[in-house]
PDB file of C-alpha atoms and ligand atoms in Angstrom:
ATOM      1  CA  MET A   1     -72.824 -94.179 -72.156  1.00 73.00           C
ATOM      2  CA  ASN A   2     -72.071 -92.826 -75.638  1.00 82.00           C
ATOM      3  CA  PRO A   3     -70.403 -89.367 -75.908  1.00 79.00           C
ATOM      4  CA  SER A   4     -73.557 -87.483 -76.884  1.00 83.00           C
ATOM      5  CA  SER A   5     -75.669 -88.835 -74.002  1.00 84.00           C
ATOM      6  CA  ARG A   6     -72.716 -88.205 -71.650  1.00 79.00           C
ATOM      7  CA  HIS A   7     -72.611 -84.547 -72.790  1.00 86.00           C
ATOM      8  CA  ALA A   8     -76.385 -84.286 -72.361  1.00 89.00           C
ATOM      9  CA  ALA A   9     -76.150 -85.671 -68.788  1.00 91.00           C
ATOM     10  CA  GLU A  10     -73.359 -83.230 -67.897  1.00 88.00           C
ATOM     11  CA  ALA A  11     -75.278 -80.279 -69.357  1.00 90.00           C
ATOM     12  CA  ALA A  12     -78.390 -81.377 -67.450  1.00 94.00           C
ATOM     13  CA  LEU A  13     -76.426 -81.459 -64.189  1.00 96.00           C
ATOM     14  CA  THR A  14     -75.131 -77.910 -64.790  1.00 97.00           C
ATOM     15  CA  GLU A  15     -78.669 -76.698 -65.555  1.00 97.00           C
ATOM     16  CA  GLN A  16     -80.060 -78.438 -62.436  1.00 98.00           C
ATOM     17  CA  VAL A  17     -77.478 -76.698 -60.220  1.00 98.00           C
ATOM     18  CA  VAL A  18     -78.080 -73.336 -61.935  1.00 98.00           C
ATOM     19  CA  GLN A  19     -81.833 -73.718 -61.359  1.00 98.00           C
ATOM     20  CA  SER A  20     -81.267 -74.507 -57.659  1.00 98.00           C
ATOM     21  CA  PHE A  21     -80.424 -70.783 -57.245  1.00 97.00           C
ATOM     22  CA  ALA A  22     -83.453 -69.542 -59.197  1.00 96.00           C
ATOM     23  CA  LYS A  23     -85.471 -68.678 -56.111  1.00 95.00           C
ATOM     24  CA  ALA A  24     -82.794 -66.540 -54.419  1.00 95.00           C
ATOM     25  CA  ASP A  25     -84.573 -63.399 -53.152  1.00 95.00           C
ATOM     26  CA  ASN A  26     -81.650 -61.165 -53.998  1.00 97.00           C
ATOM     27  CA  PRO A  27     -81.459 -60.940 -57.829  1.00 97.00           C
ATOM     28  CA  ARG A  28     -77.787 -59.945 -57.799  1.00 98.00           C
ATOM     29  CA  LEU A  29     -76.906 -62.960 -55.631  1.00 98.00           C
ATOM     30  CA  ARG A  30     -78.880 -65.153 -58.052  1.00 98.00           C
ATOM     31  CA  THR A  31     -76.899 -63.767 -61.027  1.00 98.00           C
ATOM     32  CA  LEU A  32     -73.561 -64.214 -59.257  1.00 98.00           C
ATOM     33  CA  MET A  33     -74.218 -67.796 -58.137  1.00 98.00           C
ATOM     34  CA  GLN A  34     -75.707 -68.973 -61.417  1.00 98.00           C
ATOM     35  CA  SER A  35     -72.890 -67.478 -63.465  1.00 98.00           C
ATOM     36  CA  LEU A  36     -70.288 -68.878 -61.080  1.00 98.00           C
ATOM     37  CA  VAL A  37     -71.729 -72.387 -61.445  1.00 98.00           C
ATOM     38  CA  ARG A  38     -71.850 -72.133 -65.244  1.00 98.00           C
ATOM     39  CA  HIS A  39     -68.194 -70.985 -65.439  1.00 98.00           C
ATOM     40  CA  LEU A  40     -66.986 -73.491 -62.833  1.00 98.00           C
ATOM     41  CA  HIS A  41     -68.666 -76.393 -64.623  1.00 98.00           C
ATOM     42  CA  ALA A  42     -67.419 -75.180 -68.008  1.00 97.00           C
ATOM     43  CA  PHE A  43     -63.869 -75.051 -66.600  1.00 98.00           C
ATOM     44  CA  ALA A  44     -64.057 -78.615 -65.203  1.00 97.00           C
ATOM     45  CA  LEU A  45     -65.411 -79.901 -68.533  1.00 96.00           C
ATOM     46  CA  ASP A  46     -62.880 -77.915 -70.570  1.00 97.00           C
ATOM     47  CA  VAL A  47     -59.859 -79.404 -68.770  1.00 98.00           C
ATOM     48  CA  GLU A  48     -61.533 -82.778 -68.003  1.00 97.00           C
ATOM     49  CA  LEU A  49     -60.671 -82.284 -64.323  1.00 98.00           C
ATOM     50  CA  THR A  50     -59.415 -85.503 -62.689  1.00 98.00           C
ATOM     51  CA  MET A  51     -60.297 -86.610 -59.147  1.00 98.00           C
ATOM     52  CA  GLU A  52     -56.643 -86.124 -58.112  1.00 98.00           C
ATOM     53  CA  GLU A  53     -56.602 -82.573 -59.467  1.00 98.00           C
ATOM     54  CA  TRP A  54     -59.895 -81.787 -57.716  1.00 98.00           C
ATOM     55  CA  GLU A  55     -58.422 -83.079 -54.411  1.00 98.00           C
ATOM     56  CA  LEU A  56     -55.239 -81.085 -54.964  1.00 98.00           C
ATOM     57  CA  ALA A  57     -57.277 -77.934 -55.599  1.00 98.00           C
ATOM     58  CA  ILE A  58     -59.305 -78.487 -52.400  1.00 98.00           C
ATOM     59  CA  GLY A  59     -56.017 -78.982 -50.489  1.00 98.00           C
ATOM     60  CA  PHE A  60     -54.563 -75.810 -52.015  1.00 98.00           C
ATOM     61  CA  LEU A  61     -57.629 -73.727 -51.096  1.00 98.00           C
ATOM     62  CA  THR A  62     -57.660 -75.217 -47.579  1.00 98.00           C
ATOM     63  CA  ALA A  63     -53.974 -74.315 -47.089  1.00 98.00           C
ATOM     64  CA  THR A  64     -54.705 -70.822 -48.442  1.00 97.00           C
ATOM     65  CA  GLY A  65     -57.510 -70.395 -45.886  1.00 97.00           C
ATOM     66  CA  HIS A  66     -55.218 -71.579 -43.085  1.00 97.00           C
ATOM     67  CA  MET A  67     -52.875 -68.726 -43.985  1.00 95.00           C
ATOM     68  CA  CYS A  68     -55.498 -66.016 -43.477  1.00 94.00           C
ATOM     69  CA  ASP A  69     -55.911 -63.956 -40.309  1.00 90.00           C
ATOM     70  CA  ASP A  70     -55.965 -60.261 -39.402  1.00 81.00           C
ATOM     71  CA  LYS A  71     -52.292 -59.913 -40.453  1.00 80.00           C
ATOM     72  CA  ARG A  72     -52.028 -62.195 -43.467  1.00 87.00           C
ATOM     73  CA  GLN A  73     -54.505 -62.592 -46.334  1.00 91.00           C
ATOM     74  CA  GLU A  74     -53.367 -65.392 -48.619  1.00 96.00           C
ATOM     75  CA  PHE A  75     -56.694 -65.377 -50.534  1.00 95.00           C
ATOM     76  CA  ILE A  76     -56.142 -61.753 -51.597  1.00 94.00           C
ATOM     77  CA  LEU A  77     -52.583 -62.667 -52.585  1.00 96.00           C
ATOM     78  CA  LEU A  78     -54.062 -65.477 -54.693  1.00 97.00           C
ATOM     79  CA  SER A  79     -56.512 -63.040 -56.288  1.00 97.00           C
ATOM     80  CA  ASP A  80     -53.600 -60.622 -56.919  1.00 97.00           C
ATOM     81  CA  THR A  81     -51.352 -63.227 -58.549  1.00 98.00           C
ATOM     82  CA  LEU A  82     -54.207 -64.498 -60.752  1.00 98.00           C
ATOM     83  CA  GLY A  83     -54.794 -60.944 -62.005  1.00 98.00           C
ATOM     84  CA  LEU A  84     -58.320 -60.963 -60.545  1.00 97.00           C
ATOM     85  CA  SER A  85     -57.654 -57.991 -58.240  1.00 96.00           C
ATOM     86  CA  MET A  86     -56.523 -55.832 -61.161  1.00 97.00           C
ATOM     87  CA  LEU A  87     -59.468 -56.990 -63.298  1.00 97.00           C
ATOM     88  CA  VAL A  88     -61.966 -56.028 -60.572  1.00 96.00           C
ATOM     89  CA  ASP A  89     -60.093 -52.724 -60.173  1.00 95.00           C
ATOM     90  CA  ALA A  90     -60.352 -52.096 -63.941  1.00 94.00           C
ATOM     91  CA  ILE A  91     -64.083 -52.915 -64.033  1.00 94.00           C
ATOM     92  CA  ASN A  92     -64.766 -50.532 -61.160  1.00 92.00           C
ATOM     93  CA  HIS A  93     -62.414 -47.680 -62.133  1.00 90.00           C
ATOM     94  CA  ARG A  94     -62.821 -47.131 -65.846  1.00 87.00           C
ATOM     95  CA  SER A  95     -60.433 -44.400 -67.083  1.00 85.00           C
ATOM     96  CA  VAL A  96     -61.552 -40.788 -66.644  1.00 90.00           C
ATOM     97  CA  GLU A  97     -59.676 -37.966 -68.420  1.00 94.00           C
ATOM     98  CA  GLY A  98     -57.547 -36.108 -65.849  1.00 96.00           C
ATOM     99  CA  ALA A  99     -57.948 -38.734 -63.097  1.00 97.00           C
ATOM    100  CA  THR A 100     -54.969 -40.785 -61.908  1.00 97.00           C
ATOM    101  CA  GLU A 101     -55.152 -44.492 -62.726  1.00 97.00           C
ATOM    102  CA  THR A 102     -55.789 -46.866 -59.826  1.00 97.00           C
ATOM    103  CA  THR A 103     -53.972 -50.049 -58.860  1.00 97.00           C
ATOM    104  CA  VAL A 104     -54.016 -52.728 -56.124  1.00 95.00           C
ATOM    105  CA  LEU A 105     -54.143 -51.762 -52.436  1.00 94.00           C
ATOM    106  CA  GLY A 106     -51.850 -54.609 -51.342  1.00 92.00           C
ATOM    107  CA  PRO A 107     -51.769 -56.192 -47.892  1.00 90.00           C
ATOM    108  CA  PHE A 108     -49.508 -53.707 -46.121  1.00 91.00           C
ATOM    109  CA  TYR A 109     -51.774 -50.681 -45.687  1.00 93.00           C
ATOM    110  CA  VAL A 110     -52.284 -49.510 -42.105  1.00 91.00           C
ATOM    111  CA  PRO A 111     -53.756 -46.061 -41.395  1.00 91.00           C
ATOM    112  CA  PRO A 112     -50.886 -43.822 -40.185  1.00 91.00           C
ATOM    113  CA  LEU A 113     -51.072 -42.691 -36.551  1.00 87.00           C
ATOM    114  CA  ASN A 114     -50.635 -38.909 -37.057  1.00 93.00           C
ATOM    115  CA  VAL A 115     -50.602 -36.181 -39.678  1.00 97.00           C
ATOM    116  CA  SER A 116     -47.004 -35.293 -40.609  1.00 97.00           C
ATOM    117  CA  PRO A 117     -45.857 -31.792 -41.583  1.00 97.00           C
ATOM    118  CA  ALA A 118     -44.780 -30.875 -45.124  1.00 97.00           C
ATOM    119  CA  ASP A 119     -41.241 -32.099 -45.884  1.00 97.00           C
ATOM    120  CA  ALA A 120     -41.249 -34.584 -42.983  1.00 97.00           C
ATOM    121  CA  ASP A 121     -38.644 -37.320 -43.359  1.00 97.00           C
ATOM    122  CA  ILE A 122     -40.631 -40.596 -43.187  1.00 96.00           C
ATOM    123  CA  SER A 123     -37.563 -42.841 -43.552  1.00 95.00           C
ATOM    124  CA  GLY A 124     -36.834 -43.002 -39.810  1.00 90.00           C
ATOM    125  CA  GLY A 125     -33.150 -43.211 -40.704  1.00 88.00           C
ATOM    126  CA  ALA A 126     -33.621 -46.285 -42.948  1.00 90.00           C
ATOM    127  CA  ALA A 127     -30.727 -47.015 -45.333  1.00 93.00           C
ATOM    128  CA  GLY A 128     -31.226 -46.033 -48.965  1.00 94.00           C
ATOM    129  CA  THR A 129     -30.882 -43.205 -51.466  1.00 95.00           C
ATOM    130  CA  PRO A 130     -32.669 -40.089 -50.139  1.00 96.00           C
ATOM    131  CA  LEU A 131     -35.735 -39.093 -52.146  1.00 97.00           C
ATOM    132  CA  HIS A 132     -37.786 -35.910 -52.082  1.00 98.00           C
ATOM    133  CA  VAL A 133     -41.400 -36.243 -53.257  1.00 98.00           C
ATOM    134  CA  SER A 134     -43.512 -33.180 -54.072  1.00 98.00           C
ATOM    135  CA  ALA A 135     -46.962 -33.401 -55.540  1.00 98.00           C
ATOM    136  CA  GLN A 136     -50.185 -31.564 -56.176  1.00 98.00           C
ATOM    137  CA  VAL A 137     -53.645 -33.092 -55.790  1.00 98.00           C
ATOM    138  CA  ARG A 138     -56.286 -31.803 -58.228  1.00 98.00           C
ATOM    139  CA  SER A 139     -59.767 -32.696 -59.362  1.00 97.00           C
ATOM    140  CA  ALA A 140     -59.943 -34.449 -62.726  1.00 96.00           C
ATOM    141  CA  CYS A 141     -60.878 -31.009 -64.178  1.00 95.00           C
ATOM    142  CA  GLY A 142     -57.637 -29.514 -62.810  1.00 96.00           C
ATOM    143  CA  THR A 143     -58.828 -27.609 -59.718  1.00 97.00           C
ATOM    144  CA  PRO A 144     -56.258 -27.857 -56.873  1.00 98.00           C
ATOM    145  CA  LEU A 145     -57.751 -29.689 -53.885  1.00 98.00           C
ATOM    146  CA  ALA A 146     -56.862 -28.253 -50.453  1.00 98.00           C
ATOM    147  CA  ASP A 147     -57.310 -30.354 -47.281  1.00 98.00           C
ATOM    148  CA  ALA A 148     -57.180 -33.726 -49.042  1.00 98.00           C
ATOM    149  CA  TRP A 149     -55.645 -36.475 -46.876  1.00 98.00           C
ATOM    150  CA  VAL A 150     -52.749 -38.379 -48.397  1.00 98.00           C
ATOM    151  CA  ASP A 151     -51.483 -41.669 -46.949  1.00 98.00           C
ATOM    152  CA  VAL A 152     -48.137 -42.945 -48.256  1.00 98.00           C
ATOM    153  CA  TRP A 153     -46.361 -46.212 -47.508  1.00 97.00           C
ATOM    154  CA  GLN A 154     -43.440 -48.119 -48.942  1.00 97.00           C
ATOM    155  CA  SER A 155     -40.963 -50.891 -48.173  1.00 95.00           C
ATOM    156  CA  ASP A 156     -37.438 -50.325 -46.851  1.00 94.00           C
ATOM    157  CA  ASP A 157     -34.149 -50.922 -48.635  1.00 92.00           C
ATOM    158  CA  ASP A 158     -34.391 -54.662 -47.850  1.00 91.00           C
ATOM    159  CA  GLY A 159     -37.869 -54.851 -49.380  1.00 92.00           C
ATOM    160  CA  TYR A 160     -39.846 -55.115 -46.108  1.00 92.00           C
ATOM    161  CA  TYR A 161     -42.746 -52.988 -44.839  1.00 93.00           C
ATOM    162  CA  ASP A 162     -42.683 -51.967 -41.163  1.00 91.00           C
ATOM    163  CA  VAL A 163     -45.677 -54.274 -40.458  1.00 90.00           C
ATOM    164  CA  GLN A 164     -43.664 -57.283 -41.676  1.00 89.00           C
ATOM    165  CA  LYS A 165     -41.019 -56.757 -38.990  1.00 87.00           C
ATOM    166  CA  PRO A 166     -42.041 -57.879 -35.487  1.00 87.00           C
ATOM    167  CA  GLY A 167     -41.677 -55.025 -32.984  1.00 87.00           C
ATOM    168  CA  GLN A 168     -40.920 -52.413 -35.665  1.00 86.00           C
ATOM    169  CA  GLU A 169     -42.533 -49.004 -35.035  1.00 89.00           C
ATOM    170  CA  GLU A 170     -44.383 -47.102 -37.754  1.00 90.00           C
ATOM    171  CA  ASN A 171     -41.825 -46.323 -40.452  1.00 93.00           C
ATOM    172  CA  LEU A 172     -41.887 -45.402 -44.124  1.00 96.00           C
ATOM    173  CA  ARG A 173     -45.586 -44.621 -43.831  1.00 96.00           C
ATOM    174  CA  ALA A 174     -47.258 -41.303 -43.063  1.00 97.00           C
ATOM    175  CA  ARG A 175     -50.341 -39.149 -43.533  1.00 98.00           C
ATOM    176  CA  PHE A 176     -50.196 -35.647 -45.015  1.00 98.00           C
ATOM    177  CA  VAL A 177     -52.889 -33.064 -45.628  1.00 98.00           C
ATOM    178  CA  THR A 178     -52.672 -30.931 -48.756  1.00 98.00           C
ATOM    179  CA  ASP A 179     -52.102 -27.171 -48.388  1.00 98.00           C
ATOM    180  CA  ALA A 180     -54.218 -24.366 -49.874  1.00 98.00           C
ATOM    181  CA  GLU A 181     -52.786 -25.160 -53.338  1.00 98.00           C
ATOM    182  CA  GLY A 182     -53.398 -28.894 -53.006  1.00 98.00           C
ATOM    183  CA  ARG A 183     -49.698 -29.604 -52.450  1.00 98.00           C
ATOM    184  CA  PHE A 184     -47.881 -32.075 -50.189  1.00 98.00           C
ATOM    185  CA  SER A 185     -44.231 -33.076 -49.932  1.00 98.00           C
ATOM    186  CA  PHE A 186     -41.995 -35.406 -47.954  1.00 98.00           C
ATOM    187  CA  TRP A 187     -38.556 -36.960 -47.732  1.00 97.00           C
ATOM    188  CA  SER A 188     -38.102 -40.713 -47.995  1.00 97.00           C
ATOM    189  CA  ILE A 189     -35.785 -43.210 -49.693  1.00 97.00           C
ATOM    190  CA  VAL A 190     -35.857 -44.501 -53.269  1.00 97.00           C
ATOM    191  CA  PRO A 191     -37.921 -47.722 -53.147  1.00 97.00           C
ATOM    192  CA  VAL A 192     -36.461 -51.034 -54.351  1.00 96.00           C
ATOM    193  CA  PRO A 193     -38.149 -54.086 -55.930  1.00 97.00           C
ATOM    194  CA  TYR A 194     -39.256 -56.748 -53.441  1.00 96.00           C
ATOM    195  CA  PRO A 195     -40.897 -60.187 -53.493  1.00 96.00           C
ATOM    196  CA  ILE A 196     -44.493 -60.713 -52.348  1.00 96.00           C
ATOM    197  CA  PRO A 197     -44.674 -63.206 -49.436  1.00 94.00           C
ATOM    198  CA  THR A 198     -43.626 -66.642 -50.753  1.00 96.00           C
ATOM    199  CA  ASP A 199     -43.879 -68.730 -47.574  1.00 95.00           C
ATOM    200  CA  GLY A 200     -47.453 -69.869 -48.293  1.00 97.00           C
ATOM    201  CA  PRO A 201     -49.377 -71.815 -50.954  1.00 98.00           C
ATOM    202  CA  VAL A 202     -49.353 -68.854 -53.376  1.00 98.00           C
ATOM    203  CA  GLY A 203     -45.537 -68.726 -53.265  1.00 98.00           C
ATOM    204  CA  LYS A 204     -45.458 -72.501 -53.911  1.00 98.00           C
ATOM    205  CA  MET A 205     -47.842 -72.090 -56.833  1.00 98.00           C
ATOM    206  CA  LEU A 206     -45.606 -69.387 -58.378  1.00 98.00           C
ATOM    207  CA  GLY A 207     -42.591 -71.703 -57.970  1.00 97.00           C
ATOM    208  CA  HIS A 208     -44.387 -74.629 -59.670  1.00 97.00           C
ATOM    209  CA  VAL A 209     -45.324 -72.539 -62.701  1.00 98.00           C
ATOM    210  CA  GLY A 210     -41.930 -70.818 -63.054  1.00 98.00           C
ATOM    211  CA  ARG A 211     -43.099 -67.313 -62.119  1.00 98.00           C
ATOM    212  CA  HIS A 212     -40.928 -64.955 -60.029  1.00 98.00           C
ATOM    213  CA  PRO A 213     -42.558 -63.248 -57.007  1.00 98.00           C
ATOM    214  CA  TYR A 214     -41.154 -59.731 -57.513  1.00 98.00           C
ATOM    215  CA  ARG A 215     -42.950 -56.395 -57.651  1.00 98.00           C
ATOM    216  CA  PRO A 216     -41.197 -53.453 -59.325  1.00 98.00           C
ATOM    217  CA  ALA A 217     -40.097 -50.658 -56.954  1.00 97.00           C
ATOM    218  CA  HIS A 218     -43.039 -48.442 -55.985  1.00 98.00           C
ATOM    219  CA  ILE A 219     -44.508 -46.069 -53.423  1.00 98.00           C
ATOM    220  CA  HIS A 220     -48.151 -46.515 -52.382  1.00 98.00           C
ATOM    221  CA  PHE A 221     -50.581 -43.588 -52.186  1.00 98.00           C
ATOM    222  CA  MET A 222     -54.137 -43.408 -50.900  1.00 98.00           C
ATOM    223  CA  ILE A 223     -55.708 -39.967 -51.363  1.00 98.00           C
ATOM    224  CA  GLY A 224     -59.140 -38.885 -50.175  1.00 98.00           C
ATOM    225  CA  LYS A 225     -61.388 -35.858 -49.994  1.00 98.00           C
ATOM    226  CA  GLU A 226     -65.111 -35.556 -49.461  1.00 97.00           C
ATOM    227  CA  GLY A 227     -66.985 -35.485 -52.757  1.00 96.00           C
ATOM    228  CA  TYR A 228     -64.248 -37.470 -54.563  1.00 96.00           C
ATOM    229  CA  ASP A 229     -63.561 -41.189 -54.955  1.00 95.00           C
ATOM    230  CA  THR A 230     -60.680 -42.246 -52.727  1.00 96.00           C
ATOM    231  CA  LEU A 231     -57.718 -42.891 -54.999  1.00 97.00           C
ATOM    232  CA  VAL A 232     -55.670 -46.043 -54.313  1.00 97.00           C
ATOM    233  CA  THR A 233     -52.564 -46.145 -56.453  1.00 98.00           C
ATOM    234  CA  HIS A 234     -48.768 -46.478 -56.630  1.00 97.00           C
ATOM    235  CA  LEU A 235     -45.983 -44.665 -58.429  1.00 98.00           C
ATOM    236  CA  PHE A 236     -43.469 -47.048 -60.031  1.00 98.00           C
ATOM    237  CA  ILE A 237     -39.865 -46.092 -60.730  1.00 98.00           C
ATOM    238  CA  GLU A 238     -38.850 -45.853 -64.390  1.00 97.00           C
ATOM    239  CA  GLY A 239     -36.244 -48.391 -65.514  1.00 96.00           C
ATOM    240  CA  ASP A 240     -37.144 -51.081 -62.965  1.00 97.00           C
ATOM    241  CA  GLN A 241     -36.405 -54.590 -64.258  1.00 97.00           C
ATOM    242  CA  TYR A 242     -39.819 -55.921 -63.120  1.00 98.00           C
ATOM    243  CA  LEU A 243     -42.089 -53.298 -64.738  1.00 98.00           C
ATOM    244  CA  GLU A 244     -43.112 -55.769 -67.465  1.00 97.00           C
ATOM    245  CA  SER A 245     -43.550 -58.762 -65.145  1.00 98.00           C
ATOM    246  CA  ASP A 246     -45.058 -57.476 -61.868  1.00 98.00           C
ATOM    247  CA  ALA A 247     -46.134 -60.554 -59.852  1.00 98.00           C
ATOM    248  CA  VAL A 248     -49.554 -58.941 -59.291  1.00 98.00           C
ATOM    249  CA  PHE A 249     -50.016 -57.227 -62.699  1.00 98.00           C
ATOM    250  CA  GLY A 250     -50.385 -53.801 -61.043  1.00 98.00           C
ATOM    251  CA  VAL A 251     -48.296 -51.638 -63.410  1.00 98.00           C
ATOM    252  CA  LYS A 252     -49.960 -49.054 -65.647  1.00 97.00           C
ATOM    253  CA  ARG A 253     -47.893 -46.865 -67.998  1.00 95.00           C
ATOM    254  CA  GLN A 254     -49.249 -43.615 -66.522  1.00 96.00           C
ATOM    255  CA  LEU A 255     -47.981 -44.628 -63.055  1.00 98.00           C
ATOM    256  CA  VAL A 256     -44.321 -45.062 -64.094  1.00 98.00           C
ATOM    257  CA  VAL A 257     -42.335 -41.981 -63.066  1.00 98.00           C
ATOM    258  CA  HIS A 258     -38.862 -40.573 -63.625  1.00 97.00           C
ATOM    259  CA  LEU A 259     -36.570 -39.547 -60.749  1.00 97.00           C
ATOM    260  CA  ASP A 260     -34.347 -36.488 -61.236  1.00 97.00           C
ATOM    261  CA  ASP A 261     -30.989 -35.900 -59.584  1.00 97.00           C
ATOM    262  CA  ALA A 262     -31.009 -32.995 -57.106  1.00 95.00           C
ATOM    263  CA  ASP A 263     -28.917 -31.530 -54.301  1.00 95.00           C
ATOM    264  CA  GLY A 264     -29.682 -29.593 -51.107  1.00 92.00           C
ATOM    265  CA  GLY A 265     -32.926 -28.872 -49.270  1.00 94.00           C
ATOM    266  CA  TRP A 266     -34.238 -29.149 -45.717  1.00 95.00           C
ATOM    267  CA  THR A 267     -36.465 -31.587 -43.874  1.00 95.00           C
ATOM    268  CA  ALA A 268     -39.340 -30.355 -41.666  1.00 95.00           C
ATOM    269  CA  SER A 269     -37.196 -30.979 -38.589  1.00 93.00           C
ATOM    270  CA  GLY A 270     -34.369 -28.787 -39.931  1.00 93.00           C
ATOM    271  CA  ASP A 271     -31.967 -31.430 -41.269  1.00 92.00           C
ATOM    272  CA  ARG A 272     -29.949 -30.293 -44.267  1.00 93.00           C
ATOM    273  CA  MET A 273     -30.111 -32.804 -47.135  1.00 94.00           C
ATOM    274  CA  GLY A 274     -27.318 -33.492 -49.639  1.00 94.00           C
ATOM    275  CA  PRO A 275     -27.439 -35.192 -53.055  1.00 95.00           C
ATOM    276  CA  HIS A 276     -30.762 -36.979 -53.534  1.00 96.00           C
ATOM    277  CA  LYS A 277     -33.356 -38.085 -56.087  1.00 97.00           C
ATOM    278  CA  ARG A 278     -36.398 -35.922 -56.715  1.00 97.00           C
ATOM    279  CA  LEU A 279     -39.898 -36.973 -57.758  1.00 98.00           C
ATOM    280  CA  LYS A 280     -42.519 -34.444 -58.849  1.00 97.00           C
ATOM    281  CA  HIS A 281     -45.976 -35.680 -59.660  1.00 97.00           C
ATOM    282  CA  ASP A 282     -49.594 -34.539 -59.824  1.00 97.00           C
ATOM    283  CA  PHE A 283     -52.594 -36.673 -58.862  1.00 98.00           C
ATOM    284  CA  GLY A 284     -56.132 -36.292 -60.233  1.00 98.00           C
ATOM    285  CA  LEU A 285     -59.196 -37.358 -58.214  1.00 97.00           C
ATOM    286  CA  ARG A 286     -62.491 -38.220 -59.888  1.00 95.00           C
ATOM    287  CA  ALA A 287     -65.643 -36.664 -58.465  1.00 95.00           C
ATOM    288  CA  SER A 288     -67.861 -39.184 -56.654  1.00 92.00           C
ATOM    289  CA  SER A 289     -70.900 -40.251 -58.609  1.00 79.00           C
ATOM    290  CA  ILE A 290     -74.036 -38.481 -57.304  1.00 61.00           C
ATOM    291  CA  LEU A 291     -75.553 -41.961 -57.006  1.00 52.00           C
ATOM    292  CA  ASN A 292     -72.925 -42.860 -54.385  1.00 50.00           C
ATOM    293  CA  GLN A 293     -73.445 -39.796 -52.183  1.00 47.00           C
TER     294      GLN A 293
HETATM  295  C1  BEZ B   1     -47.815 -54.406 -52.284  1.00 95.18           C
HETATM  296  O1  BEZ B   1     -47.472 -53.690 -53.181  1.00 95.18           O
HETATM  297  O2  BEZ B   1     -47.613 -54.021 -51.149  1.00 95.18           O
HETATM  298  C2  BEZ B   1     -48.437 -55.746 -52.605  1.00 95.18           C
HETATM  299  C3  BEZ B   1     -49.510 -55.808 -53.465  1.00 95.18           C
HETATM  300  C4  BEZ B   1     -50.087 -57.040 -53.751  1.00 95.18           C
HETATM  301  C5  BEZ B   1     -49.594 -58.191 -53.166  1.00 95.18           C
HETATM  302  C6  BEZ B   1     -48.497 -58.112 -52.293  1.00 95.18           C
HETATM  303  C7  BEZ B   1     -47.915 -56.891 -52.015  1.00 95.18           C
HETATM  304 FE1   FE B   2     -46.031 -52.517 -52.113  1.00 95.18          FE
END
């Protein structure tokens, strides 16, 4: 077959597959499937995919699926490391003046068991530099939001979340509710950079392409209040060596914060604190679209 009739046959195959979805009742499903086929075929043609590469890809996806259950989600990790999670986040959370930027949820969110009081120490005695966090939650227009719920979670000084340690009780995660002025505060430890899980196919993929698995030090926040979009974000610590090369591309300039040096203060349970780092930050929530209510 000469090159031009080969190209015509390949284009005809793509069109035949695209048309096989033409009768889908759901127009959105039709758009998604037809576009997916066009891009998938274009990719295979672009790189002249070999049979061996196709088999390798099927093996990789199969191994990824085998590493998914209610505790581990290797497909989301794949999406994260390919930048797809952050792209979908960007498409769905276009910047709004006064609203805090969003970033990836990550696999380690678990709803906290109880509401903690202001200035609770969530470190459970974990090693690390003490950190006091105080923040105000406002609407994007600047109105303080009372009674917003605020979930926070972070890794320990060794870079592990409580849910990654068998038998570990809830630690370094908590829920707060904002006061009449929209404020919440807590004691914790300064987070450290840590690697995303590397014991699966995604970790192998990163190794093969010479990418490191590290995320810059961060604290996760999820903040919600009726009438507002739930904010899923992190605060990253200024000066971290991985800010420019986050394994999951989650860093946004606005989310990088400075820690001050401070001394003294009390935890909710009456413990006197010594020298520590201090983080002050304000969060802005965007009002829910009327169409979503
Ligand atoms: C995290 O920050 O917890 C995280 C996000 C994406 C992938 C792995 C971990
Ligand atoms: Fe994290």
